[in-house]
């Protein structure tokens, strides 16, 4: 065979390998082809091509493996079992930027599925190589490495700590200062995924100076970047009072409130989440939010959206109201109660209804004035109906019962309580009767209205266990009226009168 023929054979072989990996990489983008490729043993065919002498074949083989591993955990596990990861990790330090991006993509695709698969990427030494890639000159390599680190860190505190121990955090903080928006987004995502697991991990991120740089990007025009920045700050603030105060000290108020009017719903949701995570810690932090106009802004945000986007805002109002009478009154003054009542009635999802019920209970539990403000929205019958409904989830029933109890025990606005005399089960009825027994002895007008509305008659019809708290409350209510009035409205009294008519002997001349 001549030299020319030998070269032709090699050229044919190279072209065949190139076409093969290109076709596999293309077919791997279509879900309907994945099972066929898997059954054909494609992993074992791609593995040797990662060491091919032709760089484009190496890169395309890595890209194909990444796409396959990204599809499901079975294929990702096949990459691990095929001893492909050590090869990729070794090549990360040796190859060009195109290959590095493809290799980092494979590590990300494997690590995203489960803690076990993420641990497999750690065990093969991927973290050190990925951290080195964060210092690469090429922004695309940094981005691919940050993606992989984020997907490893998000699973649990142990994996997140491994990412920290590899020295990733300071370099990720440098990445959020780079001009490329895509790199900023992924670096912010990674910092959030590291911070979310524990206060210690969040403190590590804070100590690297992340908060100031993240806070500066809250008003960046890129929607996805704002989402990630707000999410990262939320993950930091949620753990402790000190961390929340550090976020606040970065002067995020009132800047973050503008995000509540953003056209992107997830920017709104993440902004509400950040405010909620700050508000939950102390009355002082909640008061700071109130002073900045945060409560009114969140209420407007809740009104402007639907579904799960509302949830963090609903919970934020509950946390603020829970701290003190004054803060709960701030929610009332800002017209938060009608909006929470609307969420309770409008939202189809039980977990959102449950959050609204809990928040209403936090508003109404402080004083008679707070309870009256809640009761005037006619929300009590809605809470009772949801509590009694067999279609309500257990959590929703528990939250509704607790809210009803919190509100009723402070409510002295009797017209709002009277319907409960007719509809409430005994475990709720005792709280209602208890309120009547507290108010009626001191209010003659209320006593008269109670008779005229039929409330006193209904009280006589209630079957209470002798010696029970409910019976005690009924006795206290009856003691507010003359004995003949109580008898008149007692069941069977009309029959007694008729018997007296029957037995009465009229006087005759």
Coordinates of C-alpha atoms in Angstrom, one line a residue:
X1 CA 0.0 0.0 0.0
X2 CA 1.4 3.3 -1.0
X3 CA 1.9 6.3 1.4
X4 CA -0.9 8.1 -0.4
X5 CA -3.3 5.2 0.1
X6 CA -2.4 5.0 3.8
X7 CA -3.1 8.7 4.2
X8 CA -6.5 8.2 2.4
X9 CA -7.4 5.4 4.8
X10 CA -6.5 7.6 7.8
X11 CA -8.5 10.4 6.3
X12 CA -11.5 8.1 5.8
X13 CA -11.2 6.9 9.4
X14 CA -11.0 10.4 10.7
X15 CA -14.0 11.5 8.7
X16 CA -16.0 8.6 9.9
X17 CA -15.2 9.3 13.5
X18 CA -16.1 12.9 13.0
X19 CA -19.4 12.1 11.4
X20 CA -20.2 9.6 14.0
X21 CA -19.7 11.9 17.0
X22 CA -21.4 14.8 15.3
X23 CA -24.4 12.6 14.5
X24 CA -24.6 11.2 18.1
X25 CA -24.4 14.7 19.5
X26 CA -27.2 15.8 17.3
X27 CA -29.4 12.8 17.9
X28 CA -28.9 13.2 21.7
X29 CA -30.8 16.5 21.6
X30 CA -34.0 14.6 20.7
X31 CA -35.6 12.8 23.6
X32 CA -37.2 10.1 21.4
X33 CA -33.7 8.9 20.4
X34 CA -32.2 8.5 23.8
X35 CA -33.4 5.0 24.6
X36 CA -32.2 3.7 21.2
X37 CA -28.8 5.3 21.7
X38 CA -28.6 3.8 25.2
X39 CA -29.5 0.3 24.0
X40 CA -26.9 0.6 21.3
X41 CA -24.2 0.9 24.0
X42 CA -23.3 4.4 22.9
X43 CA -21.4 5.2 26.1
X44 CA -18.7 2.6 25.5
X45 CA -18.4 3.8 21.9
X46 CA -17.9 7.5 22.9
X47 CA -15.5 6.9 25.7
X48 CA -12.3 6.1 23.6
X49 CA -13.1 9.2 21.4
X50 CA -12.5 11.4 24.4
X51 CA -8.8 10.6 23.9
X52 CA -8.9 11.0 20.2
X53 CA -5.9 12.7 18.5
X54 CA -8.3 15.1 16.8
X55 CA -9.4 17.9 19.2
X56 CA -12.8 18.4 17.5
X57 CA -13.7 14.7 17.9
X58 CA -12.7 14.9 21.6
X59 CA -14.9 18.0 22.1
X60 CA -17.9 16.6 20.2
X61 CA -17.7 13.3 22.0
X62 CA -17.7 15.2 25.4
X63 CA -20.7 17.3 24.2
X64 CA -22.6 14.1 23.2
X65 CA -21.9 12.5 26.6
X66 CA -23.1 15.7 28.4
X67 CA -26.3 15.7 26.5
X68 CA -26.9 12.1 27.2
X69 CA -26.1 12.4 30.9
X70 CA -28.3 15.5 31.1
X71 CA -31.3 13.5 30.0
X72 CA -31.8 11.2 33.0
X73 CA -30.0 9.8 36.1
X74 CA -29.6 6.3 34.4
X75 CA -27.5 7.7 31.7
X76 CA -25.6 9.9 34.1
X77 CA -24.9 6.8 36.2
X78 CA -23.7 5.0 33.1
X79 CA -21.1 7.8 32.6
X80 CA -19.9 7.3 36.2
X81 CA -19.8 3.5 35.8
X82 CA -18.0 3.8 32.5
X83 CA -15.0 5.5 34.2
X84 CA -15.5 8.5 32.0
X85 CA -15.3 11.2 34.7
X86 CA -11.6 10.7 35.6
X87 CA -10.7 11.1 32.0
X88 CA -12.7 14.3 31.7
X89 CA -11.2 15.7 34.9
X90 CA -7.7 15.0 33.7
X91 CA -8.4 16.7 30.4
X92 CA -9.9 19.8 32.0
X93 CA -6.4 21.0 32.9
X94 CA -4.8 20.0 29.6
X95 CA -7.1 20.9 26.8
X96 CA -8.3 24.0 25.0
X97 CA -11.3 26.2 26.1
X98 CA -13.8 24.4 23.8
X99 CA -13.0 21.0 25.4
X100 CA -13.0 22.5 28.9
X101 CA -16.5 23.8 28.4
X102 CA -17.7 20.5 27.0
X103 CA -16.1 18.6 29.9
X104 CA -17.6 20.9 32.5
X105 CA -20.9 20.4 30.9
X106 CA -20.6 16.7 31.4
X107 CA -19.7 17.1 35.1
X108 CA -22.7 19.5 35.5
X109 CA -25.0 17.0 33.7
X110 CA -24.0 14.1 35.9
X111 CA -24.0 16.1 39.2
X112 CA -27.4 17.7 38.8
X113 CA -29.4 14.5 39.2
X114 CA -28.8 13.4 42.8
X115 CA -26.4 13.8 45.8
X116 CA -24.9 10.4 45.0
X117 CA -24.0 11.4 41.4
X118 CA -22.8 14.8 42.5
X119 CA -20.6 13.0 45.1
X120 CA -19.2 10.8 42.3
X121 CA -18.0 13.9 40.5
X122 CA -16.4 15.1 43.8
X123 CA -14.7 11.7 44.3
X124 CA -13.0 11.8 40.9
X125 CA -11.3 15.1 41.8
X126 CA -13.6 17.4 39.7
X127 CA -13.7 20.3 42.2
X128 CA -10.1 21.3 42.0
X129 CA -10.1 21.3 38.2
X130 CA -13.4 23.2 38.1
X131 CA -12.0 25.8 40.5
X132 CA -9.0 26.2 38.3
X133 CA -11.4 26.8 35.4
X134 CA -12.9 29.7 37.3
X135 CA -9.6 31.5 36.8
X136 CA -9.5 30.8 33.0
X137 CA -9.2 33.7 30.6
X138 CA -12.2 32.5 28.6
X139 CA -15.6 33.7 30.2
X140 CA -17.3 30.6 28.7
X141 CA -15.0 28.3 30.6
X142 CA -15.7 30.2 33.8
X143 CA -19.4 30.0 33.2
X144 CA -19.4 26.3 32.5
X145 CA -17.3 25.6 35.6
X146 CA -19.7 27.8 37.8
X147 CA -22.6 25.9 36.4
X148 CA -21.1 22.6 37.4
X149 CA -20.1 23.9 40.9
X150 CA -23.6 25.2 41.4
X151 CA -25.2 21.9 40.5
X152 CA -22.9 20.0 42.9
X153 CA -23.4 22.5 45.8
X154 CA -27.2 22.7 45.6
X155 CA -27.9 19.1 46.9
X156 CA -26.8 19.3 50.5
X157 CA -24.5 21.0 53.1
X158 CA -21.7 18.4 52.8
X159 CA -21.4 18.8 49.0
X160 CA -21.6 22.6 49.4
X161 CA -18.9 22.5 52.0
X162 CA -16.7 20.5 49.6
X163 CA -17.1 23.3 47.0
X164 CA -16.2 25.9 49.6
X165 CA -13.2 23.8 50.8
X166 CA -12.0 23.7 47.2
X167 CA -11.7 27.5 47.2
X168 CA -14.6 28.3 44.9
X169 CA -16.3 31.1 46.8
X170 CA -13.7 34.0 46.3
X171 CA -13.4 33.1 42.6
X172 CA -17.2 33.1 42.2
X173 CA -17.4 36.5 43.9
X174 CA -14.8 37.7 41.3
X175 CA -17.0 36.2 38.6
X176 CA -20.0 38.3 39.6
X177 CA -17.8 41.3 39.0
X178 CA -17.0 40.3 35.4
X179 CA -18.8 42.2 32.6
X180 CA -20.4 39.2 31.0
X181 CA -24.1 39.0 32.1
X182 CA -24.3 35.2 31.6
X183 CA -21.3 34.7 33.9
X184 CA -22.7 37.0 36.5
X185 CA -26.0 35.0 36.5
X186 CA -24.4 31.6 37.0
X187 CA -22.0 32.9 39.6
X188 CA -24.9 34.4 41.6
X189 CA -26.8 31.1 41.3
X190 CA -23.8 29.2 42.6
X191 CA -23.3 31.6 45.6
X192 CA -27.0 31.2 46.4
X193 CA -26.8 27.4 46.2
X194 CA -23.8 27.4 48.5
X195 CA -25.5 29.8 51.0
X196 CA -28.8 28.1 51.3
X197 CA -27.9 25.1 53.4
X198 CA -26.6 26.6 56.7
X199 CA -25.6 29.8 58.4
X200 CA -21.9 28.8 58.4
X201 CA -21.9 28.3 54.6
X202 CA -23.8 31.6 54.1
X203 CA -21.2 33.3 56.4
X204 CA -18.4 32.0 54.2
X205 CA -20.0 33.7 51.2
X206 CA -20.5 36.9 53.2
X207 CA -16.9 36.9 54.4
X208 CA -15.8 36.9 50.7
X209 CA -17.6 40.2 50.2
X210 CA -20.5 38.8 48.1
X211 CA -23.3 40.9 49.6
X212 CA -22.1 44.3 48.4
X213 CA -21.6 43.1 44.8
X214 CA -24.9 41.3 44.7
X215 CA -26.8 44.3 46.1
X216 CA -25.4 46.5 43.4
X217 CA -27.0 44.3 40.8
X218 CA -30.5 44.4 42.1
X219 CA -31.5 47.0 39.5
X220 CA -29.7 45.4 36.6
X221 CA -32.0 45.4 33.5
X222 CA -31.4 41.7 32.9
X223 CA -34.4 39.9 34.4
X224 CA -32.7 36.5 34.9
X225 CA -29.8 38.2 36.7
X226 CA -32.1 40.0 39.0
X227 CA -33.8 36.7 39.8
X228 CA -30.6 35.1 40.8
X229 CA -29.3 38.1 42.8
X230 CA -32.5 38.3 44.8
X231 CA -32.5 34.6 45.3
X232 CA -28.9 34.6 46.5
X233 CA -29.5 37.4 49.0
X234 CA -32.6 35.6 50.3
X235 CA -30.5 32.4 50.9
X236 CA -28.0 34.5 52.9
X237 CA -30.6 36.5 54.9
X238 CA -32.8 33.5 55.9
X239 CA -30.5 31.9 58.4
X240 CA -29.8 34.4 61.3
X241 CA -30.6 37.9 62.4
X242 CA -26.9 38.9 61.9
X243 CA -26.9 37.7 58.3
X244 CA -30.2 39.4 57.6
X245 CA -28.9 42.7 59.1
X246 CA -25.8 42.4 56.9
X247 CA -28.0 42.2 53.8
X248 CA -30.0 45.2 55.0
X249 CA -26.8 47.2 55.7
X250 CA -26.0 46.8 52.0
X251 CA -28.7 49.4 51.4
X252 CA -31.1 47.1 49.6
X253 CA -34.1 49.3 50.8
X254 CA -35.9 51.0 49.2
X255 CA -34.2 49.7 46.0
X256 CA -35.5 46.2 46.3
X257 CA -39.1 47.5 46.5
X258 CA -38.9 48.6 42.8
X259 CA -38.5 44.9 41.9
X260 CA -42.0 44.3 43.3
X261 CA -43.3 46.2 40.3
X262 CA -41.2 44.4 37.7
X263 CA -42.8 42.9 34.7
X264 CA -41.1 39.5 35.3
X265 CA -43.2 37.5 37.8
X266 CA -40.2 35.6 39.2
X267 CA -38.4 38.9 39.9
X268 CA -41.5 39.9 42.0
X269 CA -41.5 36.5 43.7
X270 CA -37.8 36.5 44.6
X271 CA -38.1 40.1 45.8
X272 CA -41.0 39.2 48.1
X273 CA -39.0 36.2 49.3
X274 CA -36.0 38.3 50.2
X275 CA -38.2 40.8 52.1
X276 CA -39.9 37.8 53.9
X277 CA -36.6 36.3 55.0
X278 CA -35.6 39.6 56.5
X279 CA -39.0 40.4 58.1
X280 CA -39.3 37.0 59.9
X281 CA -36.4 37.5 62.2
X282 CA -37.2 40.5 64.5
X283 CA -39.7 43.3 65.1
X284 CA -36.9 45.8 64.4
X285 CA -36.2 44.4 61.0
X286 CA -40.0 44.3 60.2
X287 CA -40.3 47.9 61.4
X288 CA -37.5 48.9 59.1
X289 CA -39.4 47.3 56.2
X290 CA -42.6 49.1 57.2
X291 CA -40.8 52.4 57.4
X292 CA -39.4 51.9 53.9
X293 CA -43.0 51.3 52.6
X294 CA -42.4 47.6 52.2
X295 CA -45.7 46.4 53.5
X296 CA -47.8 48.5 51.2
X297 CA -45.5 47.6 48.2
X298 CA -45.9 43.8 49.0
X299 CA -49.7 44.2 49.2
X300 CA -49.8 45.9 45.8
X301 CA -47.6 43.1 44.5
X302 CA -49.9 40.4 45.8
X303 CA -52.8 42.1 44.1
X304 CA -51.0 42.2 40.8
X305 CA -50.2 38.5 40.5
X306 CA -51.7 35.1 41.0
X307 CA -50.7 31.6 42.3
X308 CA -47.4 30.7 43.8
X309 CA -46.0 34.1 43.0
X310 CA -48.2 35.5 45.8
X311 CA -47.0 33.0 48.4
X312 CA -43.9 34.7 49.8
X313 CA -45.7 38.0 50.0
X314 CA -48.6 36.4 51.9
X315 CA -46.1 34.9 54.3
X316 CA -44.2 38.1 54.7
X317 CA -47.4 39.9 55.8
X318 CA -48.0 37.1 58.4
X319 CA -44.4 37.4 59.8
X320 CA -44.7 41.2 60.1
X321 CA -48.1 40.9 61.8
X322 CA -46.9 38.2 64.2
X323 CA -44.2 40.4 65.8
X324 CA -46.4 43.0 67.5
X325 CA -49.7 44.9 67.7
X326 CA -48.2 47.9 66.0
X327 CA -46.8 45.9 63.1
X328 CA -50.1 44.0 62.7
X329 CA -51.9 47.4 62.6
X330 CA -49.5 48.5 59.9
X331 CA -50.7 45.6 57.8
X332 CA -54.3 46.5 58.5
X333 CA -53.8 50.2 57.7
X334 CA -52.1 49.3 54.4
X335 CA -55.3 47.3 53.5
X336 CA -53.5 44.0 53.8
X337 CA -56.5 42.1 55.3
X338 CA -58.8 42.5 52.2
X339 CA -56.0 41.2 50.0
X340 CA -55.3 38.2 52.2
X341 CA -59.0 37.5 52.3
X342 CA -59.1 37.6 48.5
X343 CA -56.2 35.1 48.4
X344 CA -58.1 32.8 50.7
X345 CA -61.2 32.9 48.5
X346 CA -59.6 33.1 45.0
X347 CA -56.6 30.7 45.1
X348 CA -57.3 27.1 44.1
X349 CA -54.2 25.6 45.8
X350 CA -54.6 24.6 49.4
X351 CA -51.0 25.5 50.4
X352 CA -51.6 29.1 49.3
X353 CA -55.0 29.2 51.1
X354 CA -53.2 27.8 54.2
X355 CA -50.6 30.6 54.1
X356 CA -53.4 33.2 53.8
X357 CA -55.3 31.7 56.7
X358 CA -52.2 31.7 58.9
X359 CA -51.4 35.3 58.0
X360 CA -55.0 36.4 58.8
X361 CA -54.7 34.7 62.2
X362 CA -51.5 36.5 62.9
X363 CA -53.1 39.9 62.1
X364 CA -56.3 39.2 64.2
X365 CA -54.8 37.6 67.3
X366 CA -53.5 40.8 69.1
X367 CA -56.5 42.9 70.3
X368 CA -60.2 43.3 69.7
X369 CA -59.5 46.1 67.3
X370 CA -57.3 43.8 65.2
X371 CA -59.8 41.0 65.3
X372 CA -62.6 43.3 64.3
X373 CA -60.6 44.5 61.3
X374 CA -60.3 40.9 60.1
X375 CA -63.9 40.0 61.0
X376 CA -65.3 42.9 59.0
X377 CA -64.0 41.4 55.7
X378 CA -66.4 38.5 56.2
X379 CA -63.5 36.1 56.2
X380 CA -64.5 34.1 59.3
X381 CA -67.3 32.1 57.4
X382 CA -64.8 31.3 54.7
X383 CA -62.2 30.0 57.2
X384 CA -64.9 27.9 58.8
X385 CA -66.1 26.4 55.5
X386 CA -62.5 25.5 54.6
X387 CA -62.0 24.0 58.0
X388 CA -65.1 21.8 57.7
X389 CA -64.6 20.9 54.1
X390 CA -63.5 17.3 53.5
X391 CA -61.7 18.4 50.4
X392 CA -59.3 20.7 52.3
X393 CA -55.9 19.3 53.0
X394 CA -54.9 18.5 56.6
X395 CA -52.6 21.5 56.8
X396 CA -55.3 23.9 55.5
X397 CA -57.7 22.6 58.1
X398 CA -55.2 23.0 60.9
X399 CA -54.3 26.6 59.7
X400 CA -57.9 27.6 59.4
X401 CA -58.8 26.2 62.9
X402 CA -55.9 28.0 64.4
X403 CA -56.8 31.3 62.6
X404 CA -60.4 31.0 63.7
X405 CA -59.4 30.4 67.3
X406 CA -56.9 33.3 67.2
X407 CA -59.4 35.8 65.8
X408 CA -62.4 34.7 67.8
X409 CA -60.6 34.8 71.1
X410 CA -60.0 38.5 70.6
X411 CA -63.1 39.5 68.7
X412 CA -65.7 41.5 70.6
X413 CA -67.6 42.4 67.4
X414 CA -70.6 40.1 68.1
X415 CA -72.4 40.4 64.7
X416 CA -69.4 38.6 63.1
X417 CA -69.6 35.8 65.7
X418 CA -73.3 35.1 65.6
X419 CA -73.2 32.9 62.4
X420 CA -70.8 30.6 64.2
X421 CA -73.6 29.8 66.7
X422 CA -75.4 28.0 63.9
X423 CA -72.6 26.5 61.9
X424 CA -69.6 25.9 64.1
X425 CA -68.7 22.4 65.6
X426 CA -68.4 22.2 69.4
X427 CA -64.6 22.7 69.4
X428 CA -65.1 26.1 67.8
X429 CA -68.4 26.9 69.4
X430 CA -66.8 27.0 72.8
X431 CA -64.6 30.0 71.8
X432 CA -67.6 31.8 70.3
X433 CA -69.7 31.3 73.4
X434 CA -66.8 32.4 75.5
X435 CA -66.7 35.7 73.7
X436 CA -70.4 36.3 74.1
X437 CA -70.0 35.5 77.8
X438 CA -67.3 38.2 78.1
X439 CA -69.1 40.9 76.2
X440 CA -72.8 40.6 77.1
X441 CA -72.5 41.3 80.8
X442 CA -71.1 44.7 80.1
X443 CA -73.2 45.9 77.1
X444 CA -76.9 46.3 77.4
X445 CA -77.3 47.2 73.7
X446 CA -75.5 44.0 72.7
X447 CA -77.8 42.0 75.1
X448 CA -80.9 43.4 73.4
X449 CA -79.6 42.7 69.9
X450 CA -78.6 39.2 70.9
X451 CA -82.2 38.5 71.8
X452 CA -83.7 40.2 68.7
X453 CA -81.3 38.4 66.3
X454 CA -82.2 34.9 67.7
X455 CA -78.9 34.4 69.3
X456 CA -80.2 33.8 72.8
X457 CA -82.7 31.3 71.4
X458 CA -79.9 29.4 69.6
X459 CA -77.8 29.3 72.8
X460 CA -80.7 27.5 74.5
X461 CA -80.7 24.9 71.7
X462 CA -77.0 24.0 72.1
X463 CA -76.4 20.6 73.7
X464 CA -73.4 20.9 75.9
X465 CA -71.8 18.4 78.1
X466 CA -72.6 19.1 81.8
X467 CA -69.6 20.6 83.5
X468 CA -67.9 21.4 80.2
X469 CA -66.4 24.8 79.4
X470 CA -69.1 25.3 76.8
X471 CA -71.8 24.7 79.4
X472 CA -70.1 27.2 81.7
X473 CA -70.1 29.9 79.0
X474 CA -73.8 29.2 78.2
X475 CA -74.7 29.6 81.9
X476 CA -72.8 32.9 82.0
X477 CA -74.8 34.1 79.0
X478 CA -78.1 33.0 80.5
X479 CA -77.2 34.9 83.7
X480 CA -77.2 38.1 81.7
X481 CA -81.0 37.8 81.3
X482 CA -84.1 37.6 83.5
X483 CA -85.0 34.0 84.2
X484 CA -88.4 34.3 82.4
X485 CA -86.7 35.5 79.2
X486 CA -84.3 32.5 79.2
X487 CA -87.3 30.1 79.8
X488 CA -89.2 31.8 77.0
X489 CA -86.5 31.0 74.5
X490 CA -85.7 27.5 75.8
X491 CA -86.8 24.5 73.7
X492 CA -90.2 23.2 74.7
X493 CA -91.3 26.3 76.4
X494 CA -94.1 26.8 73.8
X495 CA -95.4 23.3 74.6
X496 CA -95.4 24.1 78.3
X497 CA -97.5 27.2 77.6
X498 CA -99.9 25.1 75.6
X499 CA -100.2 22.6 78.4
X500 CA -101.0 25.4 80.7
X501 CA -103.7 26.6 78.2
X502 CA -105.2 23.1 78.1
X503 CA -105.3 22.8 81.9
X504 CA -106.4 26.3 82.5
X505 CA -110.0 26.6 83.8
X506 CA -111.5 29.9 82.7
X507 CA -113.5 31.9 85.2
X508 CA -117.3 31.8 84.7
X509 CA -120.0 34.0 86.0

